[in-house]
Structures are given as structure tokens and as C-alpha cells.
PDB file of C-alpha atoms in Angstrom:
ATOM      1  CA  UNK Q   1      89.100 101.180  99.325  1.00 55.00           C
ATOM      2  CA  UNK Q   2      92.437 102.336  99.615  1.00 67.00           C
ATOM      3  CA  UNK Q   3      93.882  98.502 100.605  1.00 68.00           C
ATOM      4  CA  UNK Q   4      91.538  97.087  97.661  1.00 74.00           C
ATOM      5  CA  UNK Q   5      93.503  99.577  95.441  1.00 75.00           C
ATOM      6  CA  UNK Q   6      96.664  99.128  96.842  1.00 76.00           C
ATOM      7  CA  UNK Q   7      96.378  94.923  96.010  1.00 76.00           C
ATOM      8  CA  UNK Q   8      95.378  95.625  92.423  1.00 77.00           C
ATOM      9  CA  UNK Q   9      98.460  97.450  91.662  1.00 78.00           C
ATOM     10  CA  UNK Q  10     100.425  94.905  93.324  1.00 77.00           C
ATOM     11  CA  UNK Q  11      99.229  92.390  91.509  1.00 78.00           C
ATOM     12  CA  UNK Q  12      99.619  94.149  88.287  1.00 79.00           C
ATOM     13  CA  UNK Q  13     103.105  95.166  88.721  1.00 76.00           C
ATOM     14  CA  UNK Q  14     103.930  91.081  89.401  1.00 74.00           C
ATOM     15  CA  UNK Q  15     102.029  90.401  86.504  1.00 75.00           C
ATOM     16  CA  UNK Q  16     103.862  92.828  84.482  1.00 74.00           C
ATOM     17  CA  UNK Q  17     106.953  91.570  85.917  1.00 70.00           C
ATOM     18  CA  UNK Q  18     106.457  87.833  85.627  1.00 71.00           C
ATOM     19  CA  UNK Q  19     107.374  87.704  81.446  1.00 73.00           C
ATOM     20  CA  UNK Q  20     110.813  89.174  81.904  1.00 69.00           C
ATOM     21  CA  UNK Q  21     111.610  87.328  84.902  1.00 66.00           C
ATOM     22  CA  UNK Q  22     110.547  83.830  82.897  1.00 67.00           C
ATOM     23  CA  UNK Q  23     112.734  84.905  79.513  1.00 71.00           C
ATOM     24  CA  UNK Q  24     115.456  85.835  81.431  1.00 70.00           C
ATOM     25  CA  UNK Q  25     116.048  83.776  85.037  1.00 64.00           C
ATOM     26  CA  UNK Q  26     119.251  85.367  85.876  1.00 64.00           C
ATOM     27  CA  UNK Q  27     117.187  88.741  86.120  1.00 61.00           C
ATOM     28  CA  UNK Q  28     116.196  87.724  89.595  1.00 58.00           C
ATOM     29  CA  UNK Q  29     119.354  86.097  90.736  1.00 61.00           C
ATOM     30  CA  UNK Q  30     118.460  83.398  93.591  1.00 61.00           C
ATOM     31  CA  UNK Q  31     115.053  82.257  95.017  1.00 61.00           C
ATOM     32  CA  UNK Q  32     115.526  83.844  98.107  1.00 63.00           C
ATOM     33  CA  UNK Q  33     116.513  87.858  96.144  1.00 61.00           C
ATOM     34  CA  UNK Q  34     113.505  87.175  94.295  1.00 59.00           C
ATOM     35  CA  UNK Q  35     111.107  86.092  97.134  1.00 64.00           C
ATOM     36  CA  UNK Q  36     112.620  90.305  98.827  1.00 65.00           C
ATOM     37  CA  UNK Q  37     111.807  92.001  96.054  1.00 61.00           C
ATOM     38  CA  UNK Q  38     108.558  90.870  96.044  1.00 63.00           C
ATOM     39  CA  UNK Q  39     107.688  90.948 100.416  1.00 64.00           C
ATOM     40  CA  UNK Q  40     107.188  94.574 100.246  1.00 61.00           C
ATOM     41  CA  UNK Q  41     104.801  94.706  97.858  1.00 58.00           C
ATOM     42  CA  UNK Q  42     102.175  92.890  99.713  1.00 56.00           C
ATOM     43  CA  UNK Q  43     102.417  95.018 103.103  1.00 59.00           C
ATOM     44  CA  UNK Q  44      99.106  97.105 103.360  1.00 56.00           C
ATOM     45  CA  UNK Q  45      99.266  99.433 106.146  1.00 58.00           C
ATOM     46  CA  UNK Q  46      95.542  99.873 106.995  1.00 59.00           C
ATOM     47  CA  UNK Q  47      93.871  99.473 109.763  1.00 62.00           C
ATOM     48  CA  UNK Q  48      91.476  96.687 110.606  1.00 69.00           C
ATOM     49  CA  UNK Q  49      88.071  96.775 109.867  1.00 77.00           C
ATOM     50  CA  UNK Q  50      85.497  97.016 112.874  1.00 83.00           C
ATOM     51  CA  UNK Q  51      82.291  94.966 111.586  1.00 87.00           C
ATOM     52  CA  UNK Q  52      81.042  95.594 114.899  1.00 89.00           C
ATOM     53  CA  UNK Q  53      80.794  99.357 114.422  1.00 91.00           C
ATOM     54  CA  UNK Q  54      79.711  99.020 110.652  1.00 90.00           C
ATOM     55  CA  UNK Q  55      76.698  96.691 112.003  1.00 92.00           C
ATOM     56  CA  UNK Q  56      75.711  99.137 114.401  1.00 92.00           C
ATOM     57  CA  UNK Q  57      75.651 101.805 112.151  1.00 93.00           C
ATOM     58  CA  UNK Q  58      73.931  99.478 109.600  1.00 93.00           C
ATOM     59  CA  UNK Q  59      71.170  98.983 111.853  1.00 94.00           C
ATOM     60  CA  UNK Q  60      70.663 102.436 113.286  1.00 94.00           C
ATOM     61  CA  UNK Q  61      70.188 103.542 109.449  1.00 94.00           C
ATOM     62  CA  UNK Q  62      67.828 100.298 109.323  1.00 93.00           C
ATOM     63  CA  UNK Q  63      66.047 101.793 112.128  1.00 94.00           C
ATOM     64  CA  UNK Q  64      65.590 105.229 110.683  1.00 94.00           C
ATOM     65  CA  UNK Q  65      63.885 103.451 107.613  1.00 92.00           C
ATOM     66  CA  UNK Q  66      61.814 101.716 109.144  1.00 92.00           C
ATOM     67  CA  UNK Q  67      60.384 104.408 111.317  1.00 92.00           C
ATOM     68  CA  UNK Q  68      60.210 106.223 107.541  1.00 92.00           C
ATOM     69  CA  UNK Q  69      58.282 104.008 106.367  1.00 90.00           C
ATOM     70  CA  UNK Q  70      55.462 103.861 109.531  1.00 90.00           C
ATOM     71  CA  UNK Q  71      55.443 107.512 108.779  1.00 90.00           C
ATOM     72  CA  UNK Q  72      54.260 107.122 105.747  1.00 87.00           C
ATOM     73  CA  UNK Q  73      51.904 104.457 106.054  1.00 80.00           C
ATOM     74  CA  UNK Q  74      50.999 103.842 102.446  1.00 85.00           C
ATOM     75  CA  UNK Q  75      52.150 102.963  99.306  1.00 88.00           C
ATOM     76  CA  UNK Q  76      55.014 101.287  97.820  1.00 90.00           C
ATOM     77  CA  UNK Q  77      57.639 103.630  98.728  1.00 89.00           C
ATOM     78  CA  UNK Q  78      56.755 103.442 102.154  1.00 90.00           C
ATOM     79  CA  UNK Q  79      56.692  99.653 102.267  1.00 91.00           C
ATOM     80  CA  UNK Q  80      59.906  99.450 100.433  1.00 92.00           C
ATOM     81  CA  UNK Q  81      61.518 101.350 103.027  1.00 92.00           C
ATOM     82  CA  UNK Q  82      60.144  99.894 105.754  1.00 93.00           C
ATOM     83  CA  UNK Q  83      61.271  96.586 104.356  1.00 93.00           C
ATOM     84  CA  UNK Q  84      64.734  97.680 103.294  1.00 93.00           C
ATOM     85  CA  UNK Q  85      65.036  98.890 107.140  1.00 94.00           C
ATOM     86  CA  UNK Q  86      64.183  95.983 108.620  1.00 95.00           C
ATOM     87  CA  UNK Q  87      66.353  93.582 106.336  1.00 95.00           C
ATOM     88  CA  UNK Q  88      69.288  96.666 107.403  1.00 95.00           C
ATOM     89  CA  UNK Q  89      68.488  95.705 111.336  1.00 95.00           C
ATOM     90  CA  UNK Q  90      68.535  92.541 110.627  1.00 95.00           C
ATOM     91  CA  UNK Q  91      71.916  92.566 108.734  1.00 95.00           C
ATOM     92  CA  UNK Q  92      73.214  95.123 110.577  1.00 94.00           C
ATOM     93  CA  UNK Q  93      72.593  92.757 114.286  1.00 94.00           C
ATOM     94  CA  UNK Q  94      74.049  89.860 112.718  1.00 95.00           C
ATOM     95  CA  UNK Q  95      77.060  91.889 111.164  1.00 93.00           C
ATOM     96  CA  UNK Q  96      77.733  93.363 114.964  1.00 93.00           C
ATOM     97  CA  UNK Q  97      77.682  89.979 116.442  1.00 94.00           C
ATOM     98  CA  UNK Q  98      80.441  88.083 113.631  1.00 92.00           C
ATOM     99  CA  UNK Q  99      82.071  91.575 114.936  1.00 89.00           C
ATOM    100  CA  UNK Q 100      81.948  91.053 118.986  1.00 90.00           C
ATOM    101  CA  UNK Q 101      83.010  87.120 117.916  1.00 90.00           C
ATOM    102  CA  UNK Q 102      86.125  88.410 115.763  1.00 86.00           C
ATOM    103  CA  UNK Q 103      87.025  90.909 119.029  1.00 85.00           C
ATOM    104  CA  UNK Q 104      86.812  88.400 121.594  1.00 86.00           C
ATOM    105  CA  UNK Q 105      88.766  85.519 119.205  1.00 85.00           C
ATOM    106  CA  UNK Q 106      91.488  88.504 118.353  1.00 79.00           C
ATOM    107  CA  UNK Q 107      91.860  89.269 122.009  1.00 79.00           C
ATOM    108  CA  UNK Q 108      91.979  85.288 123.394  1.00 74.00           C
ATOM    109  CA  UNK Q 109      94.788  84.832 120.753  1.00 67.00           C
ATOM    110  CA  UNK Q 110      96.785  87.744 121.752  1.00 68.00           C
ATOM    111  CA  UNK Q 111      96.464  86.286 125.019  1.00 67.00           C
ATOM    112  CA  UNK Q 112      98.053  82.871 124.038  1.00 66.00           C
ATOM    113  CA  UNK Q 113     100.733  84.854 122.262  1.00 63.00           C
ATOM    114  CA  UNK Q 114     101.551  86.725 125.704  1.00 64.00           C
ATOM    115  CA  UNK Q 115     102.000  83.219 127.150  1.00 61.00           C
ATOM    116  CA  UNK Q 116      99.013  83.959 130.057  1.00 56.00           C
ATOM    117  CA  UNK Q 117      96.771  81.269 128.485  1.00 53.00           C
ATOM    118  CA  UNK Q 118      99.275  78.822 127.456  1.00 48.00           C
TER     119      UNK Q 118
END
């Protein structure tokens, strides 16, 4: 949430920026002073999302639903969450997996930056 936040208001403040800047050029001096002022504004420091946690998680909840919903046994309610669950377990396997694929492409490219691959 907090990087999602953190590129609206960057975006608004080079909106709100951009009319000045195209009335009066010699505001922002040379292409290169403009291009620093605005680097720092699109440096999020956030840490990387871990899909492969959020899929387990995902499917442990789907899990829980659908043993809800055997509980139950009838009506809509109970078949609603039973089906919820299992589209959660489903999502929530194939979310893991893009996850473990991310991790293992991440960790071969740091390997080629280190030079032991290349």
C-alpha cells in the first residue's frame, strides 16, 4: 500500500510541476539538472513482495473454507464457501508456483551478476 501511495504522490507532484517547467524552460536549467531533480522521486524503499508466501497463505485460508463448507453440508452458504475455498487453493497453488519461478529466476541472475555463471 504504502509503495502504491508513495507513486501517486510522485506522480502528482510531476504533474503539478510540469506547467511551470513548460512556461518557463530556464526554471529547470539543463536536461541533465532536470532529469536529478526528478531521480529521487521515483526511489521506493520497500521491500519485495513474496507471492510465494501470499499463495501459501491464500491456499491455507482456501483450505479452511473448504473444510467450512463440508461442515456444513447444506445450503448455499455452505456451497459458496466450499467453492470460494477451492477456487482460493487453486489460486493460491498457482500464485506459490509464479512465486518459486520468480525466486529461482532472481537468484540465477544474481548469479550471472557475480560472474559464477558467465
Amino acid at each position: 500500500e504504502r509503495s502504491i501511495v508513495t507513486a501517486w504522490l510522485n506522480s502528482r507532484q510531476r504533474l503539478a510541476g510540469q506547467p511551470k517547467l513548460e512556461n518557463t524552460p530556464e526554471l529547470a536549467g539543463s536536461p541533465g539538472e532536470a532529469q536529478d531533480l526528478f531521480a529521487g522521486l521515483t526511489k521506493v524503499d520497500s521491500a519485495p513482495q513474496d507471492y510465494t508466501l501470499i499463495g501459501v497463505a491464500l491456499g491455507v485460508i482456501g483450505a479452511g473454507c473448504i473444510l467450512a463448507g463440508l461442515n456444513w453440508r447444506i445450503g448455499q452458504l455452505a456451497a459458496g464457501i466450499y467453492w470460494g475455498g477451492m477456487i482460493c487453493v487453486f489460486l493460491g497453488a498457482l500464485l506459490a508456483m509464479v512465486g518459486l519461478v520468480i525466486r529461482m529466476m532472481a537468484r540465477g541472475a544474481k548469479r550471472t551478476e557475480e560472474g559464477n555463471l558467465a
